[in-house]
mmCIF file of C-alpha atoms in Angstrom:
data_model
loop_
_atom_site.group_PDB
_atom_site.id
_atom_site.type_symbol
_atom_site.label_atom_id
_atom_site.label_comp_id
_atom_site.label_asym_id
_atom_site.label_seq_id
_atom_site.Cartn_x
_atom_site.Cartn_y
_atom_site.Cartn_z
ATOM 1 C CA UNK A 1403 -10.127 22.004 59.923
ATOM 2 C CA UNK A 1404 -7.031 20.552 58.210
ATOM 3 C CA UNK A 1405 -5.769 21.210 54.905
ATOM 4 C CA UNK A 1406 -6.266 18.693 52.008
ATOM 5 C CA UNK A 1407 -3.288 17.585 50.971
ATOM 6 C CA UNK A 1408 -2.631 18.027 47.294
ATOM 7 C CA UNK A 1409 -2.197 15.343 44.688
ATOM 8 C CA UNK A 1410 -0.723 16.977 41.257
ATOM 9 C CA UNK A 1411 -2.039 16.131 38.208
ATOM 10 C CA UNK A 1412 0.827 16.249 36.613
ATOM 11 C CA UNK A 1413 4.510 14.626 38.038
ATOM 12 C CA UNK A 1414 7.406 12.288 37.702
ATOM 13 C CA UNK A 1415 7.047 8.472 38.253
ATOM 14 C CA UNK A 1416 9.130 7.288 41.279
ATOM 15 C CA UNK A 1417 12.229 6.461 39.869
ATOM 16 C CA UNK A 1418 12.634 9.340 37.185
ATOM 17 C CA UNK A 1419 11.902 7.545 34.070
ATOM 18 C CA UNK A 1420 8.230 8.625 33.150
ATOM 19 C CA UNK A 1421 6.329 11.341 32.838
ATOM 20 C CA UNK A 1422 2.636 11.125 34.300
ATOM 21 C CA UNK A 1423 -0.317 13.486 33.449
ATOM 22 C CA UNK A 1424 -3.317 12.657 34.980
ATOM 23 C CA UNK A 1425 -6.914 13.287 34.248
ATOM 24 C CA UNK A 1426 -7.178 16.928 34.544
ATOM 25 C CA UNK A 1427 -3.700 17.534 34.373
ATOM 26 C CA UNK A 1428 -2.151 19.965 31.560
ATOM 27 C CA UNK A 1429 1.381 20.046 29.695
ATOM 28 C CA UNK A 1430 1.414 23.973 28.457
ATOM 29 C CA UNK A 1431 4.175 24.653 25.880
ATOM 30 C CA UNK A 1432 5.061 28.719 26.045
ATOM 31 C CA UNK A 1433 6.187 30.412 22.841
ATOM 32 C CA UNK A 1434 9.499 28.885 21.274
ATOM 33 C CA UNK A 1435 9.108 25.663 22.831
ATOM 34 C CA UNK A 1436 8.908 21.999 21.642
ATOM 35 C CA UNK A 1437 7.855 18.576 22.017
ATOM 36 C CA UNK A 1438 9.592 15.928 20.127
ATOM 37 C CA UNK A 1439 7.403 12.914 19.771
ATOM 38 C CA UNK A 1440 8.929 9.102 20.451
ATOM 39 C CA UNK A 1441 6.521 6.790 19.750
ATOM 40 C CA UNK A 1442 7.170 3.219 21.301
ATOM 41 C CA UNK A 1443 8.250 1.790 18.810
ATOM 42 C CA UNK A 1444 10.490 4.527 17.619
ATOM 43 C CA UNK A 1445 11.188 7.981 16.670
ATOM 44 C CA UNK A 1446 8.825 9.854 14.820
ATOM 45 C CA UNK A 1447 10.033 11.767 11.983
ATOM 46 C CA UNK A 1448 8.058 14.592 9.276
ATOM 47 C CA UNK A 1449 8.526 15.640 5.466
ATOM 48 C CA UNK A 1450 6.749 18.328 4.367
ATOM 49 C CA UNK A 1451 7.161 19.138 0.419
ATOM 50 C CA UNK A 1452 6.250 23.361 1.132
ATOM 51 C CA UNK A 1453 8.960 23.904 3.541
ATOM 52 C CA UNK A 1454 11.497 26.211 1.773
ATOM 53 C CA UNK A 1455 14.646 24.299 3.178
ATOM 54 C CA UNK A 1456 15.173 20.973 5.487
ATOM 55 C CA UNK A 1457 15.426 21.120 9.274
ATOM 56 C CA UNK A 1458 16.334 18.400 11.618
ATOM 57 C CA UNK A 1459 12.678 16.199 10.325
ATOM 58 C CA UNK A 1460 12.185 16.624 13.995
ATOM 59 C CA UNK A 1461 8.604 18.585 13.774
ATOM 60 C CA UNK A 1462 6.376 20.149 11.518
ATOM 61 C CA UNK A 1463 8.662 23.016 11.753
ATOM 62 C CA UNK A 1464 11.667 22.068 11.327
ATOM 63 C CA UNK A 1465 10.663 19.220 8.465
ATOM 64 C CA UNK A 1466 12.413 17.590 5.721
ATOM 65 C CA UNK A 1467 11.803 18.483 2.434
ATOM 66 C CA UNK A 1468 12.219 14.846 0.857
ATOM 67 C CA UNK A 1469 11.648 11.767 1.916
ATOM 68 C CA UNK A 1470 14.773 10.451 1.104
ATOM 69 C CA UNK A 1471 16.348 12.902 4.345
ATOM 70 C CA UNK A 1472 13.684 10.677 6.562
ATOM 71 C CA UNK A 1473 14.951 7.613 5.222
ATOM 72 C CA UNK A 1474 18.765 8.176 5.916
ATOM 73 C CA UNK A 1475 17.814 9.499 9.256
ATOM 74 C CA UNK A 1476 16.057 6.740 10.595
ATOM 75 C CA UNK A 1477 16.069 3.572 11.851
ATOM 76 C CA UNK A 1478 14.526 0.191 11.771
ATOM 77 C CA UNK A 1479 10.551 1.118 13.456
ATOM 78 C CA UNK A 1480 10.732 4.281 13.318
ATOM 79 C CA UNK A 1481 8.023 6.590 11.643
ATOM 80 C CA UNK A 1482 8.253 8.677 8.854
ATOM 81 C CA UNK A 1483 5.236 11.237 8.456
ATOM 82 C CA UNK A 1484 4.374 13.054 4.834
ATOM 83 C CA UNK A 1485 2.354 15.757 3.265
ATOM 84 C CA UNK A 1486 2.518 17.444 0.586
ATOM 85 C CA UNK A 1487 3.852 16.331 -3.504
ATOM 86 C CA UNK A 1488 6.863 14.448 -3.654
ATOM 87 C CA UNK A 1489 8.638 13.466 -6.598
ATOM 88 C CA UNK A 1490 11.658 10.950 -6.114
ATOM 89 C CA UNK A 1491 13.384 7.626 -5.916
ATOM 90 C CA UNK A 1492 13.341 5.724 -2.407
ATOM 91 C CA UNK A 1493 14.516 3.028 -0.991
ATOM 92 C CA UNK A 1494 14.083 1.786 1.922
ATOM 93 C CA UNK A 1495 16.403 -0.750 3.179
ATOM 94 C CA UNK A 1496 15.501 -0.734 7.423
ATOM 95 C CA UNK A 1497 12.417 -3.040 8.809
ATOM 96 C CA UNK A 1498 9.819 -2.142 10.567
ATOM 97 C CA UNK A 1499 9.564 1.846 8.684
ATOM 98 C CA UNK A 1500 6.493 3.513 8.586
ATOM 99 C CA UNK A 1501 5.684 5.868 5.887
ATOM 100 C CA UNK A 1502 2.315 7.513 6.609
ATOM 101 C CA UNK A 1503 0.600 10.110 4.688
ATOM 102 C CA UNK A 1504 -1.285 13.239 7.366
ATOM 103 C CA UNK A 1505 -4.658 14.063 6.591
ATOM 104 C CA UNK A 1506 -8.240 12.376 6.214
ATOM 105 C CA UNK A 1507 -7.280 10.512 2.676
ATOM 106 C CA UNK A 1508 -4.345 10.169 0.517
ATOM 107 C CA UNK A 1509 -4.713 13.292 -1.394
ATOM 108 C CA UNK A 1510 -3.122 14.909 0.745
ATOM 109 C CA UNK A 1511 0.460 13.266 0.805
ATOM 110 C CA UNK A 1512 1.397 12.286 -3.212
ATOM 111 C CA UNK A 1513 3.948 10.689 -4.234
ATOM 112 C CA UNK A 1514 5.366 10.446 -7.804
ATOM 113 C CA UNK A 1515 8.837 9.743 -9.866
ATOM 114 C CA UNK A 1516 8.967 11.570 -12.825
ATOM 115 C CA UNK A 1517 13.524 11.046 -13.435
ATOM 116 C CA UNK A 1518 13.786 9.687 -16.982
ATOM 117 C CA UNK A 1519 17.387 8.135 -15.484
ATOM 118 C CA UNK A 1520 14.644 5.962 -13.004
ATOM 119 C CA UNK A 1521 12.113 5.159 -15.234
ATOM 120 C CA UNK A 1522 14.723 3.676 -17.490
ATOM 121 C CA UNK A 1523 16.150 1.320 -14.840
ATOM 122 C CA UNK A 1524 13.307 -0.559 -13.253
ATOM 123 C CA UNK A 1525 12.122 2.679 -11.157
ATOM 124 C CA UNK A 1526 10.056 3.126 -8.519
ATOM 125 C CA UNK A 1527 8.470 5.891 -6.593
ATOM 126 C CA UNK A 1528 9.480 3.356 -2.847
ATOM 127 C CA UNK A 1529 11.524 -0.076 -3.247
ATOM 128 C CA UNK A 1530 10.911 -1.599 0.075
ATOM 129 C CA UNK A 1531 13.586 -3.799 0.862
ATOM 130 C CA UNK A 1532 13.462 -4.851 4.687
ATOM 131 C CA UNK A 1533 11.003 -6.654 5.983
ATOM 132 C CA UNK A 1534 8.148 -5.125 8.419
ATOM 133 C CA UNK A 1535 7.190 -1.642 6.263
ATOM 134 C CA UNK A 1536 3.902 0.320 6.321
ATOM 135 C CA UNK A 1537 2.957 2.407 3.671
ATOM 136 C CA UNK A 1538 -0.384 3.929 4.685
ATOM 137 C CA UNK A 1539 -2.571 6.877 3.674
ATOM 138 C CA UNK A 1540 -0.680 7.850 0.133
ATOM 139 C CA UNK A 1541 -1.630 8.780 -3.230
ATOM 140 C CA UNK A 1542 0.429 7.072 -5.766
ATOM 141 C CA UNK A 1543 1.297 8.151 -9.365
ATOM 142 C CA UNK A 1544 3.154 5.271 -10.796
ATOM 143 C CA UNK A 1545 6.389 6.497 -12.499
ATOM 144 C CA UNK A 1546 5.866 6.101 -16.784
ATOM 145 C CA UNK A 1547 7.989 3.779 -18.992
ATOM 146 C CA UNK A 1548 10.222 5.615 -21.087
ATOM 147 C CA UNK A 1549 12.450 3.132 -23.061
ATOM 148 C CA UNK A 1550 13.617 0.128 -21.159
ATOM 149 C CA UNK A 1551 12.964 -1.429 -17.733
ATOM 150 C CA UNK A 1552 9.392 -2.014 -15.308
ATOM 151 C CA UNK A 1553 8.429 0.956 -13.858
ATOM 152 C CA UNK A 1554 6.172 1.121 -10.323
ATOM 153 C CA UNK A 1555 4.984 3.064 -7.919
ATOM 154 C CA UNK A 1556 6.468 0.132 -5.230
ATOM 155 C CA UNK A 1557 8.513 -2.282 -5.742
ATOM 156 C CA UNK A 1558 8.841 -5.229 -3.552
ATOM 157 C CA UNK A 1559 12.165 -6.366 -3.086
ATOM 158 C CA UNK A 1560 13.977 -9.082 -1.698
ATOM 159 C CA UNK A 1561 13.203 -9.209 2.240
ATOM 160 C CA UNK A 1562 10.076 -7.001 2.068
ATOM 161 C CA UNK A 1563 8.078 -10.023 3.502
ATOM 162 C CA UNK A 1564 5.630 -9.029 5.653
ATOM 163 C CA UNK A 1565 4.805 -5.425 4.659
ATOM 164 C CA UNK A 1566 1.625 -4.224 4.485
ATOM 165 C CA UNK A 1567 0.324 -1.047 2.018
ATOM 166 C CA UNK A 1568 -2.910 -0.008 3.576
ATOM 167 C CA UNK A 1569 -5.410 2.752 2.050
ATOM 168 C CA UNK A 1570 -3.566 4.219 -0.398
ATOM 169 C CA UNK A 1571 -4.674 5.212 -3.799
ATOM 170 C CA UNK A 1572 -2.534 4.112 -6.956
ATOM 171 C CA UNK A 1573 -3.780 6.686 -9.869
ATOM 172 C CA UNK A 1574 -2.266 5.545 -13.411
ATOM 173 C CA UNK A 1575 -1.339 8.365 -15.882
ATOM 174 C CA UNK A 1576 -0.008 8.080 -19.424
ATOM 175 C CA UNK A 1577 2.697 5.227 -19.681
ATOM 176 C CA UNK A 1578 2.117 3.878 -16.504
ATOM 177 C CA UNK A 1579 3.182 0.131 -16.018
ATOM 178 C CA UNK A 1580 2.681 -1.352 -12.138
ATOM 179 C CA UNK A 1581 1.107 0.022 -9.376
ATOM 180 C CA UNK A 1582 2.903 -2.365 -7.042
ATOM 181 C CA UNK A 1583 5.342 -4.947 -8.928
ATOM 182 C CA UNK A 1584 8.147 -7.179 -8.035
ATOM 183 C CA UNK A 1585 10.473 -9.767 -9.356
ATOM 184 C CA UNK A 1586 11.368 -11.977 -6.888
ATOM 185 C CA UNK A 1587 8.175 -13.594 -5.030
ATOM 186 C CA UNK A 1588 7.863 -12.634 -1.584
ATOM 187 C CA UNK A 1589 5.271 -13.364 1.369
ATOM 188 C CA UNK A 1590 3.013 -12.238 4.051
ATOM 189 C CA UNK A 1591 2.329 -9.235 2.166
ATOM 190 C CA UNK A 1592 -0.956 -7.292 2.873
ATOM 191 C CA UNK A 1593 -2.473 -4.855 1.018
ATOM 192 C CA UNK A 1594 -5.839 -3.327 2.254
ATOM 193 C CA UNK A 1595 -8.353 -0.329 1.563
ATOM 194 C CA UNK A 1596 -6.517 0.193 -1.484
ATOM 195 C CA UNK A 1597 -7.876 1.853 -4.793
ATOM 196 C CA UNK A 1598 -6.266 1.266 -8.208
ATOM 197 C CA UNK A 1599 -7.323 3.123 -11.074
ATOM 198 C CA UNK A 1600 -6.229 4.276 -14.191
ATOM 199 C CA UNK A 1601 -3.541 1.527 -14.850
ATOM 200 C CA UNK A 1602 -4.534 1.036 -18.571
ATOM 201 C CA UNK A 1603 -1.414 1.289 -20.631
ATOM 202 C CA UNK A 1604 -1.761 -1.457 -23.081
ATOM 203 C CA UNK A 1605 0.101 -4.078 -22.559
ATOM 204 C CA UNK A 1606 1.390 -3.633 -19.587
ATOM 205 C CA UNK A 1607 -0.681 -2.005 -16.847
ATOM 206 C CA UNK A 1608 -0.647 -3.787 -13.912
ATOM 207 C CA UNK A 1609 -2.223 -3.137 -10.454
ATOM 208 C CA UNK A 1610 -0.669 -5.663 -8.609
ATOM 209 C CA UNK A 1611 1.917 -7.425 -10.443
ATOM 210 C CA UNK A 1612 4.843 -10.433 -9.467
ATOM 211 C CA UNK A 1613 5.470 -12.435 -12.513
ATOM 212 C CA UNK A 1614 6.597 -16.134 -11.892
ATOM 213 C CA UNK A 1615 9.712 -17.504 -10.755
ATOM 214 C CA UNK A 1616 10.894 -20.963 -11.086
ATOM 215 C CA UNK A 1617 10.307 -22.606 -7.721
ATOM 216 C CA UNK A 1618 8.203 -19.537 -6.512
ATOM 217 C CA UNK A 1619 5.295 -18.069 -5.046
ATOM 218 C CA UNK A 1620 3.391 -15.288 -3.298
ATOM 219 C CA UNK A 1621 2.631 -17.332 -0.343
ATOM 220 C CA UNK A 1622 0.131 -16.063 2.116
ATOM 221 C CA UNK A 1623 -0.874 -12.463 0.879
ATOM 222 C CA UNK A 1624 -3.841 -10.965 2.309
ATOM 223 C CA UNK A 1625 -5.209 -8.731 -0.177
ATOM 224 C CA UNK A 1626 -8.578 -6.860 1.148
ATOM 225 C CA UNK A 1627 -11.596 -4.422 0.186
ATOM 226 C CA UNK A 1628 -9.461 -2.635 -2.351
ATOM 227 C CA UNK A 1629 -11.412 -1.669 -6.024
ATOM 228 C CA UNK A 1630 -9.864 -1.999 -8.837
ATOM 229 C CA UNK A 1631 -11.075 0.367 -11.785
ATOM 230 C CA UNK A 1632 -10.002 0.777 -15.251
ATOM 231 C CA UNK A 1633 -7.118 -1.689 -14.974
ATOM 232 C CA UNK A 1634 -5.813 -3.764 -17.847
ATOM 233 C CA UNK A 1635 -5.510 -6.409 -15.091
ATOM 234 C CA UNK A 1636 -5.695 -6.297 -11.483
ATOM 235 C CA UNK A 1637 -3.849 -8.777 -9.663
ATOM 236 C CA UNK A 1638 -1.157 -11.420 -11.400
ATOM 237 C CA UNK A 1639 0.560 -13.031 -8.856
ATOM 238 C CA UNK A 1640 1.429 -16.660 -8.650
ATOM 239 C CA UNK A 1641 -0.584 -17.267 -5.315
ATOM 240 C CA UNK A 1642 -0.219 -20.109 -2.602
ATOM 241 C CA UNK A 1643 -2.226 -19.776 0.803
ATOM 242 C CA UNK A 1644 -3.363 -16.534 -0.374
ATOM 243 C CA UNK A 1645 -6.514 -14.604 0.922
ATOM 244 C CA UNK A 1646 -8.553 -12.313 -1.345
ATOM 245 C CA UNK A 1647 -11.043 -11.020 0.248
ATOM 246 C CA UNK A 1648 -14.152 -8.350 -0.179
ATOM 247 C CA UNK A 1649 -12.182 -6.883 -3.405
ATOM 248 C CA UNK A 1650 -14.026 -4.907 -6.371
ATOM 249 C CA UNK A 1651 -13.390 -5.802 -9.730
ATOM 250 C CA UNK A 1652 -14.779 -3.408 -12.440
ATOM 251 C CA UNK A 1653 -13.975 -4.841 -15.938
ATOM 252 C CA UNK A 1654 -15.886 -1.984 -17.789
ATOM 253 C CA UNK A 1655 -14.079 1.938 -17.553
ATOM 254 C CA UNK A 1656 -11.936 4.261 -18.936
ATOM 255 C CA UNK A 1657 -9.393 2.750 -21.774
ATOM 256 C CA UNK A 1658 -5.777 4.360 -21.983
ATOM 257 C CA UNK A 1659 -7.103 6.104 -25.345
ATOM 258 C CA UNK A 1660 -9.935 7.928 -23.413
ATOM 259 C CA UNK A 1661 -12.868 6.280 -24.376
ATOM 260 C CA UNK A 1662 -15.419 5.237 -21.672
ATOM 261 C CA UNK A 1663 -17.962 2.193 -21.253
ATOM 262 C CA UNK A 1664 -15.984 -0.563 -22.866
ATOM 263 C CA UNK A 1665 -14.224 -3.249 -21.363
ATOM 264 C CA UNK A 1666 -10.724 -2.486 -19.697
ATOM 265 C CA UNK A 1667 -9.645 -4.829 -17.632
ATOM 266 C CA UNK A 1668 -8.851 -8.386 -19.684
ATOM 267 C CA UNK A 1669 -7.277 -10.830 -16.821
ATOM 268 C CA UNK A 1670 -8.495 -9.721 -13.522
ATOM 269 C CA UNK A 1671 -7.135 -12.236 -11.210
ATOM 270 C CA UNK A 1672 -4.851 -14.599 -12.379
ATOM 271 C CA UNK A 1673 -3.152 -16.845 -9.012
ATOM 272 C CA UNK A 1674 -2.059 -19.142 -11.833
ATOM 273 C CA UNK A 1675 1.524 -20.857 -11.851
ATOM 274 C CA UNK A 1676 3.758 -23.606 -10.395
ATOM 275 C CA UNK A 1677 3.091 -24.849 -6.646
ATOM 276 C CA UNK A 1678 -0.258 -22.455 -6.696
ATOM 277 C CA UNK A 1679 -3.217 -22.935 -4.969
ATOM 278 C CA UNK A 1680 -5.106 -23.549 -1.567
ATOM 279 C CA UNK A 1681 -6.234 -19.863 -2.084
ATOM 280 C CA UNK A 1682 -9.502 -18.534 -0.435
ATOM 281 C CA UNK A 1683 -11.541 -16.256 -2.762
ATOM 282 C CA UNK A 1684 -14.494 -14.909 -1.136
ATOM 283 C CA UNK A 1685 -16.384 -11.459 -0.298
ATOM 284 C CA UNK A 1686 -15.326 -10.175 -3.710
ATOM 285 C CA UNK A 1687 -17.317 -8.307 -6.624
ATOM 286 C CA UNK A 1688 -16.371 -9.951 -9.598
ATOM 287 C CA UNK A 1689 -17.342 -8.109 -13.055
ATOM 288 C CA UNK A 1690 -17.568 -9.563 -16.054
ATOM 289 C CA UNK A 1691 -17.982 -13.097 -17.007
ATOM 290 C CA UNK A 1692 -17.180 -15.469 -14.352
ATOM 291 C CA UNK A 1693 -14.712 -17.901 -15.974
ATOM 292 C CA UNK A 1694 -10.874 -18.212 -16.488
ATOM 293 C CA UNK A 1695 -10.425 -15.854 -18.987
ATOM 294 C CA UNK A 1696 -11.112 -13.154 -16.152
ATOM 295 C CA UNK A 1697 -10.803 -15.066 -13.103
ATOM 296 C CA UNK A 1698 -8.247 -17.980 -12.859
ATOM 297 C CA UNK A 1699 -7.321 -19.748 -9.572
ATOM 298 C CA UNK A 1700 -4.104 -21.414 -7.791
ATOM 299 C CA UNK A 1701 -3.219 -24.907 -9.755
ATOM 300 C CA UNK A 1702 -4.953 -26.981 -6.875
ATOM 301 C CA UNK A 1703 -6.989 -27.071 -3.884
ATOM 302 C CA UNK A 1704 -8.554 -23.164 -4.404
ATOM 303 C CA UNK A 1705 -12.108 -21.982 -2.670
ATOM 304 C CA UNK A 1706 -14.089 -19.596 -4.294
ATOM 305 C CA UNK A 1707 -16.977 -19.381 -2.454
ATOM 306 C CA UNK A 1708 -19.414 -16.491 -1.435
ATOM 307 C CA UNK A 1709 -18.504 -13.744 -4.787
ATOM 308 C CA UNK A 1710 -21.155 -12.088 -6.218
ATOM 309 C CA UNK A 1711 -20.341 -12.884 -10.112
ATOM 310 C CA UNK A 1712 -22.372 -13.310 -13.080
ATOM 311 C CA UNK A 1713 -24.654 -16.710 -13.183
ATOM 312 C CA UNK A 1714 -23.010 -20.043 -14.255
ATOM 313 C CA UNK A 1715 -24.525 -23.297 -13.404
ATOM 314 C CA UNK A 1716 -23.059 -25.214 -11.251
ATOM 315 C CA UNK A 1717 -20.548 -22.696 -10.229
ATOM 316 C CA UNK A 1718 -22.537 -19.567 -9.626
ATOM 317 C CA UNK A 1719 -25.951 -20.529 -9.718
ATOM 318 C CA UNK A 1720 -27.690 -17.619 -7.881
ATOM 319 C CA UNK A 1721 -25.068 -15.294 -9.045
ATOM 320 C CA UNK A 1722 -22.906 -15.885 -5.813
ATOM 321 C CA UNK A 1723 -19.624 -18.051 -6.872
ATOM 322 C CA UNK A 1724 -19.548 -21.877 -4.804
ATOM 323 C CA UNK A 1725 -16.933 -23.070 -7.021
ATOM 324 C CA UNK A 1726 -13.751 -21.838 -9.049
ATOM 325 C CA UNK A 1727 -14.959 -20.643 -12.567
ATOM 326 C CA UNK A 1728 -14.315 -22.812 -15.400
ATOM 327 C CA UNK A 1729 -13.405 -21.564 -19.134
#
């Protein structure tokens, strides 16, 4: 009887270009060897706090030791992987980068800024200034004020349009002012499975914070299922075309003085301002008293519909919002 011929499992596209390992098939790697990781989108790069000195931030092994090495290294799409505590000033300036924190939640990758110099000057623990960037899987500890300027954990700058922050957590500690801030209004931005807690300094603490600009807004931000505990307010942004959607808003928790129970949060959505409105509400837990002390829509054209709120008539009957609260 003839021989079968034999198929490998593993081999070499005609033409040279790819590599093919089919089902069954095996790459081993002996003792001293590597495989560096290009993703197709771009290069993959790692920052691991522990290591004792940087490598080339080509592997686990050979990691940076800040994320500000990753960041010069790269370019526009590539990905930039984290674990570990960080503490430092980034910005990144190149589209399409994606900082993503290893591990099954954010604990694992944190990221601080604890410079005086920074906090003095507008600082920020990432200023995002190209547009495209992920920030996923990363716990936040939002720099403190120290005498002058907005600190936050990320800032938004011009040309971030169309970055999206996805299941991070934003913890507040003494001092803290923004969890994610910016000056100049900028859109597409989504921000999802998100938790914000602790930002309670008086005055000032801010989840998610743009304050107005003359001729201006936040146009169509997605902001979804994040909870936002113990925040002095939760999300002040002048908002047109924006969706908000299956958020928690607690309005009782901890104050910045340590006592627990009483109200916190004073203004937890305001979409208020100049050319605002056509915003969808909807989904959302809303604590509190539904009206516009607490909850204030876009100027014009808004639909809150489907938040479980407390009961007004007319607006909330059943305790599930149909209209935009009144004061």
């Amino acid at each position: 009887m003839a021989n079968k011929s034999y198929t490998p499992k593993v081999y070499r596209e005609q033409g040279g270009d790819v590599m093919v390992i089919a089902d069954g098939g095996l790459v081993r790697v002996e003792p001293g060897g590597q495989i560096n990781v290009v993703s197709p989108k771009g290069a993959v790069w790692f920052c691991d706090s522990t290591v004792s000195a940087s490598g080339d931030g080509m592997s686990w092994g050979e990691a940076f030791k800040t994320i500000a090495e990753a960041v010069a290294a790269c370019a526009a799409g590539d990905i930039i992987q984290i674990k570990g505590s960080f503490s430092e000033a980034v910005t990144c300036t190149k589209a399409g980068v994606r900082f993503i924190g290893v591990g099954t939640g954010p604990a694992e990758a944190t990221w601080t800024m604890v410079s005086a110099t920074n906090s003095t000057t507008d600082g920020w623990c990432l200023k995002i200034g190209a547009n495209g960037v992920l920030v996923e899987n990363i716990k936040f500890r939002p720099p403190a004020y120290v005498s002058a300027g907005v600190p936050t954990a990320i800032n938004l700058g011009v040309g971030s349009d169309y970055s999206i922050i996805r299941n991070c957590r934003f913890q507040g500690r003494t001092g803290s002012y923004n969890a994610i801030y910016g000056v100049t209004p900028v859109g597409n931005i989504v921000i999802e499975g998100c938790e914000f807690i602790y930002m309670n300094t008086a005055t000032h603490g801010h989840a998610i914070y743009m304050p107005a600009a003359t001729g201006l807004a936040c146009s169509s931000w997605q902001i979804r299922n994040c909870v936002f505990n113990s925040c002095l307010a939760d999300i002040d942004i002048d908002g047109r075309s924006c969706l908000l959607d299956g958020n928690v808003h607690f309005i009782n928790g901890l104050k910045a003085d340590g006592t627990f129970g009483a109200a916190v949060t004073g203004q937890a959505v305001d979409l208020s301002g100049t050319d605002t409105g056509a915003n969808v509400m909807t989904n959302c837990t809303l604590g509190g008293t539904y009206n516009l002390a607490t909850y204030k829509p876009g100027a014009t054209g808004d639909v809150w519909m489907g938040n479980k709120c407390s009961i007004v008539a007319t607006y909330a009957p059943n305790g599930l919002s149909v209209l935009p609260p009144v004061a």
